[in-house]
Every structure is written in C-alpha cells, then in structure tokens.
Amino acid sequence: MDIPQIFTITESAHRIHNPFTPEKLATLGAALRLERGTRVLDLGSGSGEMLCTWARDYGVIGLGIDMSQLFTEQAKLRAEELGVGDQVKFIHGDATGYVSDEKADVAACVGATWIGGGVANTIELLARSLLTGGIILIGEPYWRHLPPTEDVARGCLVGSISDFLMLPELLASFGHLGYDVVEMVLADQDSWDRYEAPKWLTMRRWLEDNPDDEFAKDVRAKLTSEPVRYVTYTREYLGWGVFALMPRR
Ligand code: SAH
C-alpha cells in the first residue's frame, strides 16, 4: 500500500508537505495553546513534522497515520532526531475511516481531506476520535481570487472551480456544519513557494541520479513546466490554511 510514486519523488526532501513553513507550524501550535500531555491525532501525517515539533516544543503526545511508506519512515527518523520517540507514534496505513481507541484533544487532517471523502465528511470522521472540548484541525485550500474560467482552475491542478470555496464561504461552511472557527493560520505566497519550489531542485537532482528510470520522462516534463505553471496559476489563485474548529453546543 502506498501513494503514487510521483509524490514520493517530488516531495522526498520535504519535511512539511503543505504550503506551511516551520514558523507557521509553530505559530499554529502556539495559537492552539497546546499543553504538555495534549493528545493529538493526525490523519495523513506525512513526514511527521507537525507532531514531532509539537512534541518537542509543547510536550504533546501524538499518533500519526499515513499511507506513504517513505514519509512514515521519515517521520519515525525525525522523531528520533528530535528526541521525542517516546511521545509520538507513526503508523503506515490507510487512514480512511480511522477512529482512534483513545480519544484526542486535537484531531487533525492537514491537507488530506480526501481521506474522509471531503471536508464535511472528514470533520465528521475526526469528531469520532475527539474528546469533549477538543479541537478539530482542517488544512484545506481556498480561492484567493475566483478563477475566471475552468481552464484557470485546471491550471491550479484543481479539477473544477467548484472544488474549493472563497475564504469567507469556507469559514461560513464550517458554521453551517455546526462548528465554531476558533483559530486559523493561513499560508501566504512565500510559504507556498517553500512548498512548491523545493520540488524543482528535488526533481532536478533525482533526474541526474535516475536518468534511465521509467519515471524520468514524466519528471523531466514536470520540471520543465512546473515553475511557470505554478507562478501563473497556483501562486496567484490558490490560498491554503489550517482551521481550528470546535463543535457548537
Ligand atoms: N499533513 C502532512 C501531509 C500532507 S500531504 C503535512 O502537512 O506535512 C497528504 C498526505 O496524505 C501524504 O503524506 C499522503 O501520503 C497521505 N495520504 C494520502 N492518502 C491517504 C490515506 N488514504 N490514508 C493516510 N494517508 C494518506
């Protein structure tokens, strides 16, 4: 079981697989007022940077599940590197439908809401692992500017304009689902660059090391087109943020 190989090629050098910098991740942890012993569940935990750094900086106890073998291995190594191996646990597996035995103070799905089948269903899934008074974290894109055409949406590698909302509508949608938005930290264009631009150097180096790989043609084509595509579309039109939600009583 694994994710498509193109992601493990382009994002092999990433610690954070999202348009967040380490500073923004730390800002989010501080914003949530995490305390020593806070239990955090993370579905689609990637290379584990959120759980590992929050374990180091705030003393949280974390459980992460991710379908990528490589990212899960990297997460375990990172935990050792930061000396938090006894606080965080990473499982390689499919998080679809995952409900934890031990309920969490914070239940997160950051940039992987297809795991629950969309934002609303993922919130519902996370809620089943949440302690009363706990916080749900959703990392999700939104439109900074509404694409004028479907072609522009596709330029952002988004299937359709209707796949995402504008920020006010996204926040309103959480309300309609019965949740208070209690915090948020947003990406910006510079933090998007930190997610996208490292893929280019990673691809270039990978091509030099793997000229005869069956994926080399795809990676070559991607490296050729990605920088211009990214600055033309994604960087201009797509926003991203992590939203902290608490059920209304
Ligand atoms: N939250 C992490 C990773 C976001 S990228 C971070 O911010 O760094 C999306 C992640 O979802 C990838 O690590 C991918 O391997 C994982 N993923 C995709 N489908 C999954 C599934 N069905 N179950 C668990 N993880 C999944």
PDB file of N, CA, C and O and ligand atoms in Angstrom, residues 1-4 7-8 11 14-20 25 42-50 65-69 71-72 91-97 108-116 195 240 242, ligand 1:
ATOM      1  N   MET A   1       0.844  -1.198   0.000  1.00  0.00           N
ATOM      2  CA  MET A   1       0.000   0.000   0.000  1.00  0.00           C
ATOM      3  C   MET A   1       0.880   1.249   0.000  1.00  0.00           C
ATOM      4  O   MET A   1       1.773   1.385   0.814  1.00  0.00           O
ATOM      5  N   ASP A   2       0.619   2.118  -0.977  1.00  0.00           N
ATOM      6  CA  ASP A   2       1.411   3.356  -0.996  1.00  0.00           C
ATOM      7  C   ASP A   2       0.701   4.399  -1.847  1.00  0.00           C
ATOM      8  O   ASP A   2      -0.281   4.094  -2.519  1.00  0.00           O
ATOM      9  N   ILE A   3       1.227   5.635  -1.805  1.00  0.00           N
ATOM     10  CA  ILE A   3       0.673   6.707  -2.628  1.00  0.00           C
ATOM     11  C   ILE A   3       1.403   6.697  -3.970  1.00  0.00           C
ATOM     12  O   ILE A   3       2.459   6.072  -4.090  1.00  0.00           O
ATOM     13  N   PRO A   4       0.875   7.382  -5.008  1.00  0.00           N
ATOM     14  CA  PRO A   4       1.551   7.389  -6.311  1.00  0.00           C
ATOM     15  C   PRO A   4       2.997   7.881  -6.198  1.00  0.00           C
ATOM     16  O   PRO A   4       3.291   8.820  -5.451  1.00  0.00           O
ATOM     17  N   PHE A   7       4.647  11.570  -6.104  1.00  0.00           N
ATOM     18  CA  PHE A   7       4.708  12.397  -4.884  1.00  0.00           C
ATOM     19  C   PHE A   7       5.949  12.067  -4.062  1.00  0.00           C
ATOM     20  O   PHE A   7       6.570  12.953  -3.486  1.00  0.00           O
ATOM     21  N   THR A   8       6.272  10.783  -4.009  1.00  0.00           N
ATOM     22  CA  THR A   8       7.433  10.432  -3.196  1.00  0.00           C
ATOM     23  C   THR A   8       8.723  10.861  -3.883  1.00  0.00           C
ATOM     24  O   THR A   8       9.743  11.044  -3.235  1.00  0.00           O
ATOM     25  N   GLU A  11       8.468  15.084  -3.448  1.00  0.00           N
ATOM     26  CA  GLU A  11       8.430  15.597  -2.072  1.00  0.00           C
ATOM     27  C   GLU A  11       9.322  14.811  -1.123  1.00  0.00           C
ATOM     28  O   GLU A  11       9.165  14.885   0.091  1.00  0.00           O
ATOM     29  N   HIS A  14      10.979  17.026   1.392  1.00  0.00           N
ATOM     30  CA  HIS A  14      10.123  17.911   2.193  1.00  0.00           C
ATOM     31  C   HIS A  14       9.946  17.362   3.606  1.00  0.00           C
ATOM     32  O   HIS A  14       9.736  16.171   3.784  1.00  0.00           O
ATOM     33  N   ARG A  15       9.979  18.249   4.581  1.00  0.00           N
ATOM     34  CA  ARG A  15       9.542  17.857   5.927  1.00  0.00           C
ATOM     35  C   ARG A  15       8.063  18.157   6.111  1.00  0.00           C
ATOM     36  O   ARG A  15       7.362  17.479   6.841  1.00  0.00           O
ATOM     37  N   ILE A  16       7.624  19.246   5.471  1.00  0.00           N
ATOM     38  CA  ILE A  16       6.225  19.661   5.536  1.00  0.00           C
ATOM     39  C   ILE A  16       5.662  19.559   4.126  1.00  0.00           C
ATOM     40  O   ILE A  16       6.172  20.212   3.214  1.00  0.00           O
ATOM     41  N   HIS A  17       4.628  18.746   3.957  1.00  0.00           N
ATOM     42  CA  HIS A  17       4.082  18.505   2.618  1.00  0.00           C
ATOM     43  C   HIS A  17       2.876  19.403   2.385  1.00  0.00           C
ATOM     44  O   HIS A  17       1.795  18.932   2.012  1.00  0.00           O
ATOM     45  N   ASN A  18       3.037  20.659   2.647  1.00  0.00           N
ATOM     46  CA  ASN A  18       1.963  21.632   2.570  1.00  0.00           C
ATOM     47  C   ASN A  18       2.577  23.015   2.471  1.00  0.00           C
ATOM     48  O   ASN A  18       3.739  23.185   2.805  1.00  0.00           O
ATOM     49  N   PRO A  19       1.772  24.020   2.062  1.00  0.00           N
ATOM     50  CA  PRO A  19       2.351  25.372   1.924  1.00  0.00           C
ATOM     51  C   PRO A  19       2.563  26.089   3.253  1.00  0.00           C
ATOM     52  O   PRO A  19       2.248  27.271   3.389  1.00  0.00           O
ATOM     53  N   PHE A  20       3.069  25.397   4.231  1.00  0.00           N
ATOM     54  CA  PHE A  20       3.387  25.961   5.540  1.00  0.00           C
ATOM     55  C   PHE A  20       4.894  25.901   5.765  1.00  0.00           C
ATOM     56  O   PHE A  20       5.526  24.908   5.418  1.00  0.00           O
ATOM     57  N   LEU A  25       3.955  26.494  11.271  1.00  0.00           N
ATOM     58  CA  LEU A  25       3.562  25.314  12.046  1.00  0.00           C
ATOM     59  C   LEU A  25       3.699  25.602  13.542  1.00  0.00           C
ATOM     60  O   LEU A  25       2.828  25.237  14.348  1.00  0.00           O
ATOM     61  N   ASP A  42      -3.337  12.671  14.060  1.00  0.00           N
ATOM     62  CA  ASP A  42      -3.078  13.311  12.775  1.00  0.00           C
ATOM     63  C   ASP A  42      -3.284  12.309  11.639  1.00  0.00           C
ATOM     64  O   ASP A  42      -2.490  11.382  11.481  1.00  0.00           O
ATOM     65  N   LEU A  43      -4.363  12.483  10.878  1.00  0.00           N
ATOM     66  CA  LEU A  43      -4.637  11.588   9.747  1.00  0.00           C
ATOM     67  C   LEU A  43      -3.996  12.167   8.489  1.00  0.00           C
ATOM     68  O   LEU A  43      -4.300  13.281   8.091  1.00  0.00           O
ATOM     69  N   GLY A  44      -3.093  11.399   7.874  1.00  0.00           N
ATOM     70  CA  GLY A  44      -2.298  11.913   6.753  1.00  0.00           C
ATOM     71  C   GLY A  44      -1.156  12.729   7.309  1.00  0.00           C
ATOM     72  O   GLY A  44      -0.965  13.895   6.974  1.00  0.00           O
ATOM     73  N   SER A  45      -0.382  12.104   8.187  1.00  0.00           N
ATOM     74  CA  SER A  45       0.630  12.823   8.973  1.00  0.00           C
ATOM     75  C   SER A  45       1.907  13.093   8.195  1.00  0.00           C
ATOM     76  O   SER A  45       2.803  13.777   8.695  1.00  0.00           O
ATOM     77  N   GLY A  46       2.015  12.570   6.961  1.00  0.00           N
ATOM     78  CA  GLY A  46       3.166  12.864   6.115  1.00  0.00           C
ATOM     79  C   GLY A  46       4.469  12.457   6.781  1.00  0.00           C
ATOM     80  O   GLY A  46       4.603  11.369   7.337  1.00  0.00           O
ATOM     81  N   SER A  47       5.447  13.355   6.772  1.00  0.00           N
ATOM     82  CA  SER A  47       6.749  13.073   7.377  1.00  0.00           C
ATOM     83  C   SER A  47       6.805  13.482   8.849  1.00  0.00           C
ATOM     84  O   SER A  47       7.888  13.566   9.441  1.00  0.00           O
ATOM     85  N   GLY A  48       5.628  13.748   9.417  1.00  0.00           N
ATOM     86  CA  GLY A  48       5.513  13.859  10.872  1.00  0.00           C
ATOM     87  C   GLY A  48       6.001  15.152  11.496  1.00  0.00           C
ATOM     88  O   GLY A  48       6.120  15.238  12.717  1.00  0.00           O
ATOM     89  N   GLU A  49       6.246  16.179  10.678  1.00  0.00           N
ATOM     90  CA  GLU A  49       6.860  17.392  11.241  1.00  0.00           C
ATOM     91  C   GLU A  49       5.965  18.078  12.268  1.00  0.00           C
ATOM     92  O   GLU A  49       6.447  18.583  13.282  1.00  0.00           O
ATOM     93  N   MET A  50       4.652  18.081  12.027  1.00  0.00           N
ATOM     94  CA  MET A  50       3.755  18.739  12.977  1.00  0.00           C
ATOM     95  C   MET A  50       3.814  18.033  14.333  1.00  0.00           C
ATOM     96  O   MET A  50       4.067  18.681  15.364  1.00  0.00           O
ATOM     97  N   ILE A  65      -1.012   8.734  11.215  1.00  0.00           N
ATOM     98  CA  ILE A  65      -1.228   7.638  10.270  1.00  0.00           C
ATOM     99  C   ILE A  65      -1.042   8.181   8.871  1.00  0.00           C
ATOM    100  O   ILE A  65      -1.609   9.227   8.528  1.00  0.00           O
ATOM    101  N   ASP A  66      -0.249   7.490   8.072  1.00  0.00           N
ATOM    102  CA  ASP A  66      -0.033   7.952   6.703  1.00  0.00           C
ATOM    103  C   ASP A  66       0.179   6.778   5.761  1.00  0.00           C
ATOM    104  O   ASP A  66       0.809   5.774   6.128  1.00  0.00           O
ATOM    105  N   MET A  67      -0.324   6.944   4.539  1.00  0.00           N
ATOM    106  CA  MET A  67      -0.286   5.858   3.571  1.00  0.00           C
ATOM    107  C   MET A  67       1.050   5.760   2.847  1.00  0.00           C
ATOM    108  O   MET A  67       1.301   4.765   2.161  1.00  0.00           O
ATOM    109  N   SER A  68       1.899   6.775   2.962  1.00  0.00           N
ATOM    110  CA  SER A  68       3.199   6.709   2.300  1.00  0.00           C
ATOM    111  C   SER A  68       4.218   6.021   3.211  1.00  0.00           C
ATOM    112  O   SER A  68       4.470   6.460   4.333  1.00  0.00           O
ATOM    113  N   GLN A  69       4.792   4.955   2.664  1.00  0.00           N
ATOM    114  CA  GLN A  69       5.822   4.233   3.412  1.00  0.00           C
ATOM    115  C   GLN A  69       7.031   5.129   3.659  1.00  0.00           C
ATOM    116  O   GLN A  69       7.548   5.203   4.774  1.00  0.00           O
ATOM    117  N   PHE A  71       7.264   8.504   3.677  1.00  0.00           N
ATOM    118  CA  PHE A  71       7.008   9.609   4.601  1.00  0.00           C
ATOM    119  C   PHE A  71       6.918   9.092   6.038  1.00  0.00           C
ATOM    120  O   PHE A  71       7.421   9.728   6.974  1.00  0.00           O
ATOM    121  N   THR A  72       6.300   7.923   6.212  1.00  0.00           N
ATOM    122  CA  THR A  72       6.164   7.363   7.570  1.00  0.00           C
ATOM    123  C   THR A  72       7.536   7.008   8.144  1.00  0.00           C
ATOM    124  O   THR A  72       7.814   7.267   9.324  1.00  0.00           O
ATOM    125  N   ILE A  91       2.104   5.322  12.223  1.00  0.00           N
ATOM    126  CA  ILE A  91       1.645   4.063  11.639  1.00  0.00           C
ATOM    127  C   ILE A  91       1.544   4.228  10.134  1.00  0.00           C
ATOM    128  O   ILE A  91       0.972   5.224   9.657  1.00  0.00           O
ATOM    129  N   HIS A  92       2.114   3.268   9.395  1.00  0.00           N
ATOM    130  CA  HIS A  92       1.941   3.264   7.948  1.00  0.00           C
ATOM    131  C   HIS A  92       0.631   2.564   7.627  1.00  0.00           C
ATOM    132  O   HIS A  92       0.485   1.372   7.915  1.00  0.00           O
ATOM    133  N   GLY A  93      -0.325   3.300   7.075  1.00  0.00           N
ATOM    134  CA  GLY A  93      -1.602   2.675   6.749  1.00  0.00           C
ATOM    135  C   GLY A  93      -2.582   3.647   6.141  1.00  0.00           C
ATOM    136  O   GLY A  93      -2.321   4.848   6.058  1.00  0.00           O
ATOM    137  N   ASP A  94      -3.708   3.091   5.725  1.00  0.00           N
ATOM    138  CA  ASP A  94      -4.791   3.891   5.145  1.00  0.00           C
ATOM    139  C   ASP A  94      -5.628   4.457   6.286  1.00  0.00           C
ATOM    140  O   ASP A  94      -6.133   3.703   7.118  1.00  0.00           O
ATOM    141  N   ALA A  95      -5.755   5.766   6.328  1.00  0.00           N
ATOM    142  CA  ALA A  95      -6.496   6.405   7.435  1.00  0.00           C
ATOM    143  C   ALA A  95      -7.991   6.529   7.128  1.00  0.00           C
ATOM    144  O   ALA A  95      -8.743   7.060   7.957  1.00  0.00           O
ATOM    145  N   THR A  96      -8.417   6.051   5.963  1.00  0.00           N
ATOM    146  CA  THR A  96      -9.839   6.115   5.617  1.00  0.00           C
ATOM    147  C   THR A  96     -10.666   5.454   6.714  1.00  0.00           C
ATOM    148  O   THR A  96     -10.434   4.295   7.040  1.00  0.00           O
ATOM    149  N   GLY A  97     -11.583   6.214   7.288  1.00  0.00           N
ATOM    150  CA  GLY A  97     -12.464   5.659   8.313  1.00  0.00           C
ATOM    151  C   GLY A  97     -11.798   5.431   9.660  1.00  0.00           C
ATOM    152  O   GLY A  97     -12.405   4.821  10.550  1.00  0.00           O
ATOM    153  N   ALA A 108      -6.640  16.007  13.792  1.00  0.00           N
ATOM    154  CA  ALA A 108      -6.235  16.822  12.645  1.00  0.00           C
ATOM    155  C   ALA A 108      -6.243  16.037  11.339  1.00  0.00           C
ATOM    156  O   ALA A 108      -5.942  14.840  11.300  1.00  0.00           O
ATOM    157  N   CYS A 109      -6.571  16.755  10.280  1.00  0.00           N
ATOM    158  CA  CYS A 109      -6.319  16.261   8.929  1.00  0.00           C
ATOM    159  C   CYS A 109      -5.882  17.481   8.122  1.00  0.00           C
ATOM    160  O   CYS A 109      -6.688  18.349   7.791  1.00  0.00           O
ATOM    161  N   VAL A 110      -4.582  17.553   7.893  1.00  0.00           N
ATOM    162  CA  VAL A 110      -3.983  18.782   7.369  1.00  0.00           C
ATOM    163  C   VAL A 110      -3.521  18.551   5.927  1.00  0.00           C
ATOM    164  O   VAL A 110      -2.459  17.979   5.672  1.00  0.00           O
ATOM    165  N   GLY A 111      -4.391  18.952   5.000  1.00  0.00           N
ATOM    166  CA  GLY A 111      -4.032  18.813   3.586  1.00  0.00           C
ATOM    167  C   GLY A 111      -4.252  17.422   3.052  1.00  0.00           C
ATOM    168  O   GLY A 111      -3.490  16.962   2.189  1.00  0.00           O
ATOM    169  N   ALA A 112      -5.279  16.750   3.532  1.00  0.00           N
ATOM    170  CA  ALA A 112      -5.568  15.388   3.055  1.00  0.00           C
ATOM    171  C   ALA A 112      -7.038  15.045   3.278  1.00  0.00           C
ATOM    172  O   ALA A 112      -7.384  13.930   3.626  1.00  0.00           O
ATOM    173  N   THR A 113      -7.938  16.028   3.012  1.00  0.00           N
ATOM    174  CA  THR A 113      -9.346  15.826   3.377  1.00  0.00           C
ATOM    175  C   THR A 113     -10.078  14.833   2.479  1.00  0.00           C
ATOM    176  O   THR A 113     -11.232  14.512   2.754  1.00  0.00           O
ATOM    177  N   TRP A 114      -9.390  14.339   1.441  1.00  0.00           N
ATOM    178  CA  TRP A 114      -9.989  13.249   0.672  1.00  0.00           C
ATOM    179  C   TRP A 114     -10.054  11.977   1.521  1.00  0.00           C
ATOM    180  O   TRP A 114     -10.819  11.060   1.222  1.00  0.00           O
ATOM    181  N   ILE A 115      -9.260  11.928   2.599  1.00  0.00           N
ATOM    182  CA  ILE A 115      -9.237  10.739   3.462  1.00  0.00           C
ATOM    183  C   ILE A 115     -10.638  10.443   3.995  1.00  0.00           C
ATOM    184  O   ILE A 115     -11.062   9.293   4.057  1.00  0.00           O
ATOM    185  N   GLY A 116     -11.359  11.493   4.366  1.00  0.00           N
ATOM    186  CA  GLY A 116     -12.724  11.279   4.860  1.00  0.00           C
ATOM    187  C   GLY A 116     -13.763  11.415   3.760  1.00  0.00           C
ATOM    188  O   GLY A 116     -14.952  11.259   4.014  1.00  0.00           O
ATOM    189  N   TYR A 195       6.802  25.360  -0.338  1.00  0.00           N
ATOM    190  CA  TYR A 195       6.272  24.025  -0.650  1.00  0.00           C
ATOM    191  C   TYR A 195       6.596  23.637  -2.091  1.00  0.00           C
ATOM    192  O   TYR A 195       7.058  22.522  -2.347  1.00  0.00           O
ATOM    193  N   TRP A 240      -4.405  28.690   1.150  1.00  0.00           N
ATOM    194  CA  TRP A 240      -4.427  27.465   1.940  1.00  0.00           C
ATOM    195  C   TRP A 240      -4.344  27.864   3.416  1.00  0.00           C
ATOM    196  O   TRP A 240      -3.700  28.872   3.759  1.00  0.00           O
ATOM    197  N   VAL A 242      -4.953  26.380   7.797  1.00  0.00           N
ATOM    198  CA  VAL A 242      -5.378  25.385   8.777  1.00  0.00           C
ATOM    199  C   VAL A 242      -6.398  26.059   9.693  1.00  0.00           C
ATOM    200  O   VAL A 242      -6.131  27.126  10.251  1.00  0.00           O
TER     201      VAL A 242
HETATM  202  N1  SAH B   1      -0.224  16.536   6.897  1.00  0.00           N
HETATM  203  C1  SAH B   1       1.074  16.317   6.291  1.00  0.00           C
HETATM  204  C2  SAH B   1       0.998  15.662   4.915  1.00  0.00           C
HETATM  205  C3  SAH B   1       0.083  16.357   3.925  1.00  0.00           C
HETATM  206  S1  SAH B   1       0.253  15.715   2.263  1.00  0.00           S
HETATM  207  C4  SAH B   1       1.850  17.606   6.220  1.00  0.00           C
HETATM  208  O1  SAH B   1       1.231  18.668   6.356  1.00  0.00           O
HETATM  209  O2  SAH B   1       3.063  17.578   6.005  1.00  0.00           O
HETATM  210  C5  SAH B   1      -1.001  14.484   2.217  1.00  0.00           C
HETATM  211  C6  SAH B   1      -0.598  13.211   2.928  1.00  0.00           C
HETATM  212  O3  SAH B   1      -1.695  12.307   2.925  1.00  0.00           O
HETATM  213  C7  SAH B   1       0.571  12.471   2.286  1.00  0.00           C
HETATM  214  O4  SAH B   1       1.558  12.275   3.272  1.00  0.00           O
HETATM  215  C8  SAH B   1      -0.038  11.145   1.833  1.00  0.00           C
HETATM  216  O5  SAH B   1       0.872  10.081   1.938  1.00  0.00           O
HETATM  217  C9  SAH B   1      -1.187  10.998   2.794  1.00  0.00           C
HETATM  218  N2  SAH B   1      -2.311  10.157   2.368  1.00  0.00           N
HETATM  219  C10 SAH B   1      -2.937  10.163   1.178  1.00  0.00           C
HETATM  220  N3  SAH B   1      -3.978   9.309   1.206  1.00  0.00           N
HETATM  221  C11 SAH B   1      -4.004   8.749   2.454  1.00  0.00           C
HETATM  222  C12 SAH B   1      -4.840   7.797   3.107  1.00  0.00           C
HETATM  223  N4  SAH B   1      -5.876   7.234   2.490  1.00  0.00           N
HETATM  224  N5  SAH B   1      -4.555   7.476   4.410  1.00  0.00           N
HETATM  225  C13 SAH B   1      -3.498   8.026   5.050  1.00  0.00           C
HETATM  226  N6  SAH B   1      -2.698   8.932   4.475  1.00  0.00           N
HETATM  227  C14 SAH B   1      -2.933   9.301   3.198  1.00  0.00           C
END
